[in-house]
Amino acid sequence: MKARFQITSDKFGTFLLRRRRIAKAFRWWLRKNGFTYKSTFLPLDNFSKPGQ
């Protein structure tokens, strides 16, 4: 299943990331440096690709 990871921070704004590993590292970095953030998981529908 494909997903998007949305991370919102007051300092940096909103990021929409494809890779789980990058989202996890960014959340870790925000936490380590004392920034507050909100994180959500957005599953994608398998039928949303054109041509299927």
Short mmCIF file of C-alpha atoms in Angstrom, two decimals:
data_model
loop_
_atom_site.label_atom_id
_atom_site.label_comp_id
_atom_site.label_asym_id
_atom_site.label_seq_id
_atom_site.Cartn_x
_atom_site.Cartn_y
_atom_site.Cartn_z
CA MET A 1 0.00 0.00 0.00
CA LYS A 2 1.30 3.44 -0.92
CA ALA A 3 1.08 6.29 1.55
CA ARG A 4 2.01 9.91 2.10
CA PHE A 5 3.23 11.30 5.39
CA GLN A 6 2.18 14.82 6.29
CA ILE A 7 4.21 16.67 8.91
CA THR A 8 3.14 20.14 10.03
CA SER A 9 5.35 22.39 12.13
CA ASP A 10 4.94 26.05 13.13
CA LYS A 11 8.55 26.79 12.19
CA PHE A 12 8.77 24.96 8.84
CA GLY A 13 5.17 24.73 7.60
CA THR A 14 3.65 21.60 6.05
CA PHE A 15 5.58 18.81 4.35
CA LEU A 16 4.06 15.99 2.33
CA LEU A 17 6.61 13.17 2.09
CA ARG A 18 6.52 9.90 0.16
CA ARG A 19 9.22 7.96 1.98
CA ARG A 20 8.54 6.61 5.46
CA ARG A 21 12.23 6.66 6.34
CA ILE A 22 12.58 10.37 5.48
CA ALA A 23 9.41 11.25 7.41
CA LYS A 24 10.67 9.28 10.41
CA ALA A 25 14.06 11.03 10.29
CA PHE A 26 12.44 14.46 9.97
CA ARG A 27 10.17 13.80 12.95
CA TRP A 28 13.20 12.61 14.95
CA TRP A 29 15.14 15.76 14.02
CA LEU A 30 12.22 18.02 15.00
CA ARG A 31 11.84 16.22 18.34
CA LYS A 32 15.61 16.35 19.03
CA ASN A 33 15.77 20.10 18.37
CA GLY A 34 12.70 20.92 20.47
CA PHE A 35 10.24 21.83 17.71
CA THR A 36 6.57 20.94 18.04
CA TYR A 37 4.88 19.17 15.14
CA LYS A 38 1.84 17.17 14.10
CA SER A 39 2.12 14.12 11.92
CA THR A 40 -0.52 12.26 9.91
CA PHE A 41 -0.57 9.25 7.62
CA LEU A 42 -2.46 9.54 4.33
CA PRO A 43 -3.13 6.21 2.58
CA LEU A 44 -3.53 6.44 -1.19
CA ASP A 45 -6.21 4.64 -3.14
CA ASN A 46 -4.82 2.01 -5.51
CA PHE A 47 -7.29 3.11 -8.18
CA SER A 48 -6.13 6.72 -8.31
CA LYS A 49 -3.48 6.09 -10.98
CA PRO A 50 -4.45 7.09 -14.51
CA GLY A 51 -4.66 4.24 -16.98
CA GLN A 52 -5.91 1.59 -14.56
#
